[in-house]
Short mmCIF file of C-alpha atoms in Angstrom, two decimals:
data_model
loop_
_atom_site.label_atom_id
_atom_site.label_comp_id
_atom_site.label_asym_id
_atom_site.label_seq_id
_atom_site.Cartn_x
_atom_site.Cartn_y
_atom_site.Cartn_z
CA MET P 12 -37.19 -90.82 -88.03
CA ARG P 13 -35.98 -93.85 -89.59
CA ASN P 14 -35.66 -96.63 -86.83
CA GLU P 15 -36.54 -99.90 -88.46
CA PRO P 16 -33.44 -100.07 -90.86
CA LEU P 17 -31.26 -99.59 -87.91
CA LYS P 18 -32.05 -102.72 -86.13
CA GLY P 19 -29.20 -105.13 -85.81
CA HIS P 20 -26.73 -102.34 -87.02
CA LEU P 21 -26.59 -99.83 -84.41
CA ASP P 22 -23.96 -101.69 -82.63
CA LEU P 23 -21.73 -101.61 -85.65
CA LEU P 24 -22.67 -97.89 -86.20
CA VAL P 25 -21.69 -96.81 -82.71
CA LEU P 26 -18.52 -98.53 -82.69
CA ALA P 27 -17.70 -96.69 -86.16
CA CYS P 28 -18.27 -93.19 -84.63
CA LEU P 29 -15.99 -94.04 -81.97
CA GLU P 30 -13.26 -95.49 -84.15
CA ASP P 31 -11.53 -92.05 -84.93
CA GLY P 32 -11.34 -91.28 -80.93
CA PRO P 33 -13.13 -90.97 -77.58
CA ARG P 34 -16.69 -89.67 -77.23
CA HIS P 35 -19.37 -88.91 -75.00
CA GLY P 36 -22.87 -90.20 -75.86
CA TYR P 37 -24.05 -86.56 -76.95
CA ALA P 38 -21.24 -86.54 -79.42
CA VAL P 39 -21.81 -89.94 -80.80
CA ILE P 40 -25.38 -89.27 -81.47
CA GLU P 41 -24.38 -85.85 -83.13
CA GLN P 42 -21.95 -87.72 -85.29
CA LEU P 43 -24.36 -90.40 -86.36
CA LEU P 44 -26.77 -87.66 -87.55
CA GLN P 45 -23.97 -85.55 -89.42
CA GLN P 46 -22.44 -88.45 -91.19
CA SER P 47 -25.58 -89.85 -92.41
CA ASN P 48 -26.88 -86.56 -93.59
CA GLY P 49 -29.78 -86.50 -91.19
CA PHE P 50 -30.80 -90.03 -91.89
CA PHE P 51 -30.25 -91.61 -88.46
CA ASP P 52 -32.29 -89.10 -86.59
CA LEU P 53 -33.22 -91.46 -83.87
CA PRO P 54 -34.54 -91.00 -80.40
CA GLU P 55 -31.25 -89.76 -78.59
CA GLY P 56 -31.74 -91.78 -75.58
CA THR P 57 -31.45 -95.07 -77.61
CA VAL P 58 -27.66 -94.89 -78.21
CA TYR P 59 -27.15 -94.98 -74.24
CA PRO P 60 -28.47 -98.74 -73.79
CA VAL P 61 -26.12 -99.52 -76.68
CA LEU P 62 -23.01 -97.90 -75.06
CA HIS P 63 -23.84 -99.74 -71.84
CA ARG P 64 -23.86 -102.95 -73.54
CA LEU P 65 -20.90 -102.57 -75.58
CA GLU P 66 -19.09 -101.64 -72.70
CA LYS P 67 -20.20 -104.65 -70.68
CA ALA P 68 -19.04 -106.90 -73.67
CA ARG P 69 -15.55 -104.98 -73.71
CA LEU P 70 -15.89 -103.66 -76.78
CA LEU P 71 -15.67 -100.25 -75.17
CA ALA P 72 -14.34 -98.76 -72.30
CA SER P 73 -15.33 -95.50 -70.45
CA ARG P 74 -14.43 -92.97 -67.94
CA TRP P 75 -15.78 -89.94 -66.32
CA SER P 76 -14.38 -86.57 -67.78
CA ASP P 77 -14.58 -83.13 -66.25
CA SER P 78 -13.32 -81.32 -69.12
CA SER P 79 -15.21 -77.58 -70.19
CA GLY P 80 -16.82 -77.63 -66.86
CA ARG P 81 -19.23 -80.84 -67.77
CA ARG P 82 -19.05 -84.06 -66.16
CA ARG P 83 -19.33 -86.54 -69.06
CA ARG P 84 -18.94 -90.16 -69.25
CA VAL P 85 -16.48 -90.60 -72.47
CA TYR P 86 -16.47 -93.92 -74.33
CA ARG P 87 -13.52 -95.33 -76.25
CA ILE P 88 -13.23 -98.47 -78.42
CA THR P 89 -10.98 -101.20 -77.21
CA ARG P 90 -8.94 -103.45 -79.07
CA SER P 91 -11.72 -106.13 -79.21
CA GLY P 92 -13.98 -103.43 -80.23
CA THR P 93 -11.76 -102.42 -83.16
CA ALA P 94 -11.43 -106.18 -84.12
CA ALA P 95 -15.46 -106.55 -84.11
CA LEU P 96 -15.76 -103.34 -86.15
CA ALA P 97 -13.25 -104.42 -88.61
CA ARG P 98 -15.01 -107.99 -89.06
CA GLN P 99 -18.56 -106.37 -89.21
CA THR P 100 -17.32 -103.80 -91.63
CA SER P 101 -16.06 -106.26 -93.97
CA GLN P 102 -19.36 -108.57 -93.73
CA TRP P 103 -21.64 -105.41 -94.20
CA ASN P 104 -19.62 -104.58 -97.29
CA GLN P 105 -20.06 -107.79 -98.87
CA PHE P 106 -23.74 -107.85 -97.90
CA ALA P 107 -24.43 -104.24 -99.37
CA GLN P 108 -22.66 -105.50 -102.55
CA ALA P 109 -24.52 -108.57 -103.02
CA VAL P 110 -27.98 -106.57 -102.59
CA ALA P 111 -26.94 -103.83 -105.06
CA ALA P 112 -25.86 -106.21 -107.61
CA VAL P 113 -29.22 -108.12 -107.33
CA VAL P 114 -31.18 -104.85 -107.41
CA ARG P 115 -29.51 -103.49 -110.25
CA VAL P 116 -30.09 -106.60 -112.24
CA GLN P 117 -33.74 -106.69 -111.74
CA THR P 118 -34.54 -103.00 -112.32
CA MET U 8 -33.15 -77.56 -56.72
CA ASN U 9 -36.00 -76.64 -58.37
CA LYS U 10 -38.92 -79.05 -58.14
CA LEU U 11 -40.39 -78.16 -61.19
CA ASP U 12 -37.29 -78.37 -63.36
CA PRO U 13 -38.44 -80.63 -66.35
CA VAL U 14 -35.25 -82.34 -66.66
CA ARG U 15 -34.85 -83.29 -62.98
CA GLN U 16 -38.48 -84.59 -63.31
CA TYR U 17 -37.45 -86.62 -66.13
CA VAL U 18 -34.24 -88.31 -64.82
CA ASN U 19 -36.22 -88.76 -61.49
CA ASP U 20 -38.82 -90.85 -63.49
CA LEU U 21 -35.99 -92.70 -65.41
CA ALA U 22 -34.27 -93.67 -62.13
CA SER U 23 -37.38 -94.83 -60.60
CA ARG U 24 -37.81 -97.07 -63.42
CA LEU U 25 -34.48 -98.38 -63.41
CA SER U 26 -34.33 -98.92 -59.72
CA SER U 27 -36.14 -102.17 -59.83
CA SER U 28 -33.36 -103.43 -62.18
CA ASN U 29 -29.43 -104.11 -61.64
CA LYS U 30 -28.59 -101.54 -64.03
CA PRO U 31 -25.93 -98.76 -62.61
CA THR U 32 -28.80 -96.36 -62.07
CA GLU U 33 -26.79 -93.49 -60.73
CA ARG U 34 -24.42 -93.30 -63.70
CA ILE U 35 -27.13 -93.66 -66.17
CA VAL U 36 -29.12 -90.66 -64.83
CA CYS U 37 -25.87 -88.62 -64.61
CA GLU U 38 -25.33 -89.45 -68.26
CA VAL U 39 -28.88 -88.51 -69.04
CA GLU U 40 -29.19 -85.38 -67.24
CA GLU U 41 -25.72 -84.26 -68.63
CA HIS U 42 -27.02 -85.14 -72.26
CA LEU U 43 -30.27 -83.28 -71.74
CA ARG U 44 -28.55 -80.14 -70.36
CA GLN U 45 -26.24 -80.04 -73.39
CA ARG U 46 -29.08 -80.23 -75.82
CA ILE U 47 -30.87 -77.55 -73.83
CA ASP U 48 -27.74 -75.35 -74.23
CA GLN U 49 -27.24 -75.89 -77.76
CA LEU U 50 -31.23 -75.25 -78.48
CA GLN U 51 -30.95 -72.18 -76.58
CA THR U 52 -27.79 -71.01 -78.43
CA ALA U 53 -29.89 -71.62 -81.67
CA GLY U 54 -32.63 -69.10 -80.53
CA TRP U 55 -35.22 -71.38 -78.47
CA ASP U 56 -36.42 -70.07 -75.35
CA LYS U 57 -35.76 -72.05 -72.23
CA PRO U 58 -39.24 -73.92 -71.89
CA GLN U 59 -39.41 -74.89 -75.41
CA ALA U 60 -35.64 -76.07 -75.31
CA GLU U 61 -36.25 -78.21 -72.49
CA ARG U 62 -39.49 -79.66 -74.03
CA GLU U 63 -37.77 -80.31 -77.18
CA ALA U 64 -34.57 -82.00 -75.80
CA ILE U 65 -36.88 -84.25 -73.73
CA ALA U 66 -38.97 -85.10 -76.68
CA ARG U 67 -35.94 -86.02 -78.73
CA PHE U 68 -34.33 -88.32 -75.99
CA GLY U 69 -37.49 -90.10 -75.83
CA THR U 70 -39.81 -91.53 -73.04
CA THR U 71 -38.49 -92.87 -69.87
CA CYS U 72 -40.60 -95.75 -70.41
CA ARG U 73 -38.94 -96.65 -73.69
CA ILE U 74 -35.48 -96.09 -72.53
CA ALA U 75 -35.84 -97.76 -69.67
CA ASP U 76 -37.30 -100.65 -71.29
CA GLN U 77 -34.24 -100.69 -73.67
CA PHE U 78 -31.73 -100.68 -70.58
CA GLN U 79 -33.44 -103.59 -69.48
CA GLN U 80 -34.21 -105.68 -72.36
CA GLN U 81 -31.04 -105.57 -74.02
CA PRO U 82 -29.70 -108.96 -74.88
CA PRO U 83 -26.39 -110.29 -74.16
CA LEU U 84 -24.06 -110.05 -76.89
CA PRO U 85 -23.12 -113.58 -78.21
CA GLY U 86 -20.14 -114.99 -76.20
CA GLU U 87 -20.46 -113.07 -73.21
CA GLU U 88 -20.93 -116.05 -71.20
CA PHE U 89 -17.68 -117.55 -72.53
CA ILE U 90 -15.83 -114.35 -71.31
CA MET U 91 -16.90 -115.13 -67.83
CA ILE U 92 -15.66 -118.90 -68.10
CA ARG U 93 -12.33 -117.50 -69.55
CA ARG U 94 -11.73 -115.24 -66.52
CA SER U 95 -12.64 -118.15 -64.23
CA LEU U 96 -10.49 -120.25 -65.75
CA SER U 97 -7.48 -117.57 -65.80
CA ILE U 98 -8.16 -117.10 -62.09
CA LEU U 99 -7.89 -121.04 -61.61
CA VAL U 100 -4.69 -121.01 -63.40
CA LEU U 101 -3.24 -118.44 -61.23
CA LEU U 102 -4.24 -120.12 -57.93
CA THR U 103 -3.26 -123.48 -58.95
CA SER U 104 0.11 -122.46 -60.20
CA ALA U 105 0.85 -120.12 -57.16
CA TYR U 106 -0.13 -123.11 -55.09
CA ALA U 107 2.10 -125.71 -56.93
CA ALA U 108 5.05 -123.02 -56.93
CA LEU U 109 4.71 -122.60 -53.25
CA LEU U 110 4.90 -126.31 -52.36
CA GLY U 111 7.74 -126.85 -54.75
CA ILE U 112 9.76 -124.06 -53.19
CA PHE U 113 8.69 -124.93 -49.64
CA SER U 114 10.08 -128.60 -50.32
CA LEU U 115 13.19 -127.47 -51.85
CA LEU U 116 13.95 -125.21 -48.86
CA ASN U 117 13.04 -127.99 -46.08
CA GLU U 118 14.82 -130.93 -47.70
CA PRO U 119 17.21 -129.28 -50.31
CA THR U 120 18.78 -132.83 -50.63
CA ALA U 121 15.97 -135.17 -50.96
CA ILE U 122 15.30 -136.65 -54.02
CA PHE U 123 11.51 -136.57 -53.32
CA SER U 124 11.91 -132.56 -53.36
CA TYR U 125 13.38 -132.69 -56.88
CA VAL U 126 10.47 -134.76 -58.05
CA LYS U 127 8.08 -132.07 -56.36
CA VAL U 128 9.45 -129.40 -57.95
CA ALA U 129 9.62 -131.10 -61.27
CA PHE U 130 5.88 -131.75 -60.89
CA ALA U 131 5.17 -128.17 -59.79
CA SER U 132 6.97 -126.96 -62.80
CA ILE U 133 4.78 -128.93 -65.08
CA VAL U 134 1.89 -127.56 -63.61
CA VAL U 135 3.05 -123.91 -63.86
CA GLY U 136 3.90 -124.57 -67.42
CA CYS U 137 0.67 -126.13 -68.39
CA GLY U 138 -1.10 -123.14 -66.51
CA ALA U 139 1.22 -120.74 -68.65
CA LEU U 140 0.14 -122.37 -71.68
CA ILE U 141 -3.70 -122.33 -71.15
CA LEU U 142 -3.15 -118.38 -70.18
CA HIS U 143 -1.19 -117.98 -73.19
CA TRP U 144 -3.68 -119.46 -75.50
CA GLN U 145 -6.91 -117.91 -73.72
CA TRP U 146 -5.76 -114.41 -73.92
CA ASN U 147 -3.56 -114.06 -77.27
CA ALA U 148 -5.86 -114.71 -80.14
CA HIS U 149 -3.32 -113.76 -82.59
CA GLN U 150 -0.96 -116.36 -81.16
CA LEU U 151 -3.51 -119.25 -81.88
CA GLY U 152 -1.65 -120.54 -84.70
CA LYS U 153 1.36 -121.08 -82.64
CA ILE U 154 -0.24 -123.00 -79.97
CA GLY U 155 -2.84 -125.06 -81.32
CA ARG U 156 -6.20 -126.54 -79.29
CA TRP U 157 -4.72 -129.98 -79.26
CA THR U 158 -1.44 -128.91 -77.56
CA VAL U 159 -3.62 -127.01 -75.02
CA PHE U 160 -6.03 -130.14 -74.64
CA VAL U 161 -2.96 -132.14 -74.06
CA GLY U 162 -2.05 -129.87 -71.22
CA GLY U 163 -5.17 -130.15 -69.67
CA LEU U 164 -5.16 -134.02 -69.57
CA SER U 165 -1.89 -133.72 -67.96
CA LEU U 166 -2.95 -131.57 -65.27
CA ILE U 167 -5.83 -134.29 -64.75
CA GLU U 168 -3.18 -136.87 -64.41
CA ILE U 169 -0.87 -135.15 -61.98
CA GLY U 170 -3.76 -134.15 -59.76
CA THR U 171 -5.06 -137.42 -59.60
CA ALA U 172 -1.60 -138.72 -58.82
CA ASN U 173 -1.09 -136.29 -56.39
CA ILE U 174 -4.44 -137.23 -54.67
CA VAL U 175 -3.85 -141.09 -54.79
CA TRP U 176 -0.25 -140.48 -53.48
CA THR U 177 -1.33 -138.51 -50.69
CA VAL U 178 -3.92 -141.12 -49.51
CA HIS U 179 -1.27 -144.03 -50.06
CA LEU U 180 1.07 -142.01 -47.68
CA GLY U 181 -1.92 -141.51 -45.15
CA LEU U 182 -2.87 -144.87 -44.94
CA VAL U 183 1.00 -146.13 -44.92
CA THR U 184 2.27 -143.46 -42.51
CA GLY U 185 -0.87 -142.27 -40.83
CA ASP U 186 0.12 -138.70 -41.47
CA TRP U 187 -2.40 -137.29 -43.76
CA GLU U 188 -1.12 -134.07 -45.69
CA TYR U 189 -4.37 -132.35 -46.36
CA TYR U 190 -2.36 -129.77 -48.84
CA GLY U 191 -1.94 -132.71 -51.15
CA PHE U 192 -5.55 -133.39 -51.47
CA VAL U 193 -6.09 -129.37 -52.14
CA GLY U 194 -3.20 -129.08 -54.74
CA GLY U 195 -4.47 -132.51 -56.50
CA ALA U 196 -8.10 -131.19 -56.65
CA LEU U 197 -6.98 -127.83 -57.86
CA ILE U 198 -4.79 -129.05 -60.48
CA SER U 199 -7.50 -131.93 -61.80
CA LEU U 200 -10.07 -129.11 -61.62
CA LEU U 201 -7.89 -126.85 -63.81
CA GLY U 202 -7.19 -129.57 -66.15
CA GLY U 203 -10.73 -130.83 -66.39
CA LEU U 204 -12.13 -127.29 -66.89
CA ALA U 205 -9.41 -126.30 -69.62
CA ALA U 206 -10.03 -129.87 -71.35
CA ILE U 207 -13.93 -129.32 -71.14
CA CYS U 208 -13.90 -125.80 -72.71
CA LEU U 209 -12.06 -126.86 -75.60
CA THR U 210 -14.74 -129.58 -76.60
CA PHE U 211 -17.50 -127.03 -76.97
CA PRO U 212 -17.38 -125.30 -80.22
CA ASP U 213 -18.97 -122.32 -79.19
CA PHE U 214 -16.23 -121.66 -76.74
CA LEU U 215 -13.50 -121.97 -79.65
CA GLU U 216 -15.67 -119.83 -81.92
CA THR U 217 -15.65 -117.03 -79.30
CA LYS U 218 -11.87 -117.67 -78.77
CA HIS U 219 -11.36 -116.93 -82.30
CA ASP U 220 -14.18 -114.33 -82.49
CA PRO U 221 -14.78 -113.22 -78.94
CA HIS U 222 -17.01 -110.58 -79.81
CA PRO U 223 -19.55 -111.35 -82.95
CA LEU U 224 -22.00 -108.52 -83.28
CA ALA U 225 -25.67 -109.53 -83.69
#
């Protein structure tokens, strides 16, 4: 379990998981786990407070869905959410490149 | 309902921890229960027996104490308060514009030939126009370059002037004729309030920042 590095980035990761289309919380967690090759194996309940907070900030919208006999809350990214995701992705790329450059020089 | 069902016990415990907060407990509980049931199904499909699957699903989800804390302690995103201010401003714009438009139309219908009616219509048009300017600026971030901050600021000041003039004129009429037209006070106050709020908002760098970047993530 690697929760520490996630602090401050979970909002971004959740938004990224929803970029391709609407998903419910369970699917968001599954995607986080699969796309990170098991690195983000965080407590599954952690993602729900994030989903609710992002929805409150209008970065996500949600509705109930009864598909496949299960009543699920499905989340989708809003236009504001897409803009925030693009901005944060750009900032993250710059940060990651800068760190990688420094670390490479020192090793 | 089976009282010994561990999933029910878990969500009931979570609900009791959330009940003291203003969070939408029922919705959270529904989502959590559905998540746990789906995880249990998935584990059972993978060969786990039901009691094991239930324990594992709950363990993976995290303790109720931790989840409830995360719901209750989540900090607001930067700029969230400005969303509320923008909404209030928009409601005020709609209210004021509707009020001004109604007064203008009413005057025109009642005294279609009076010069004063045309003056009222002209002022009502300015109020509605300034309102539209503020609304447009507020909700169209990509249009910001076309309608700059200072244009909107001048619109706000214009509304303050019109609103104040409306109140002064109503007082003057009341003193001279003895006919106190209270709708004039209401309209003037609304217009001034709208103009003042719009102008004040534009002086706060944080409000402008959230205009450009309404949802910066921490």
